[in-house]
């Protein structure tokens, strides 16, 4: 081998050794960079995972909020329907109250007219329990002037008085009282057959009278009626059983 060839081989060998050294350093650097990249990627993935978990939690919260909002909307609609129904009830009550006030304005004058008519009827009717009936009318007038008595109670009492008047025409009754016979006050037993007949019997059962509604006076009966009037009073007092009797009956007008 010549010196030139030997020098060239030496130079080439030196370059080869140098290149091997450079390649080793480069690979090491690449490994380091790759490790850094992997570490950075791992950190990035960790951040991504954290953000994903947070986003999932936020999504769950969002859905819960949406559900709660929907439930609140349904509940609010329900409450609104209740409020609307209550308002309708209030409006209905107010209309009833207004109607009651209007009814009062009409029914109070009506009750006064009913009381006046009742009093006129009693004074024109046969004097059956006359004092008691007139006292009932006066009590009605007192009730009408009493502010502590409601209109409904006033009306109830007026109707009740009318019902009592109806009973006088449907029952047989006997009670004691006095009559004026030719200027003399006589204590008697009254007997009334509804409103058909009203007679009076002296306590000694010696005299009998019948009420004449046309003349508005008591008329003494003949002896032919005396025993019948005595029996009538006994029947009304349940002393003897009911039976046919002869009484003076006025023809219906």
mmCIF file of C-alpha atoms in Angstrom, residues 2 5 84 115 122 136 144-145 158 160 173 183 192 203:
data_model
loop_
_atom_site.group_PDB
_atom_site.id
_atom_site.type_symbol
_atom_site.label_atom_id
_atom_site.label_comp_id
_atom_site.label_asym_id
_atom_site.label_seq_id
_atom_site.Cartn_x
_atom_site.Cartn_y
_atom_site.Cartn_z
ATOM 1 C CA UNK A 2 1.306 3.417 -0.883
ATOM 2 C CA UNK A 5 -3.626 5.192 -0.045
ATOM 3 C CA UNK A 84 -107.901 30.954 38.121
ATOM 4 C CA UNK A 115 -147.382 41.322 57.085
ATOM 5 C CA UNK A 122 -156.900 38.138 60.445
ATOM 6 C CA UNK A 136 -147.907 37.237 66.191
ATOM 7 C CA UNK A 144 -138.550 43.623 60.878
ATOM 8 C CA UNK A 145 -137.246 46.602 62.842
ATOM 9 C CA UNK A 158 -143.135 35.612 58.055
ATOM 10 C CA UNK A 160 -144.037 30.499 59.489
ATOM 11 C CA UNK A 173 -159.869 23.194 68.400
ATOM 12 C CA UNK A 183 -172.858 44.389 76.186
ATOM 13 C CA UNK A 192 -163.947 25.953 65.800
ATOM 14 C CA UNK A 203 -169.305 27.562 81.125
#
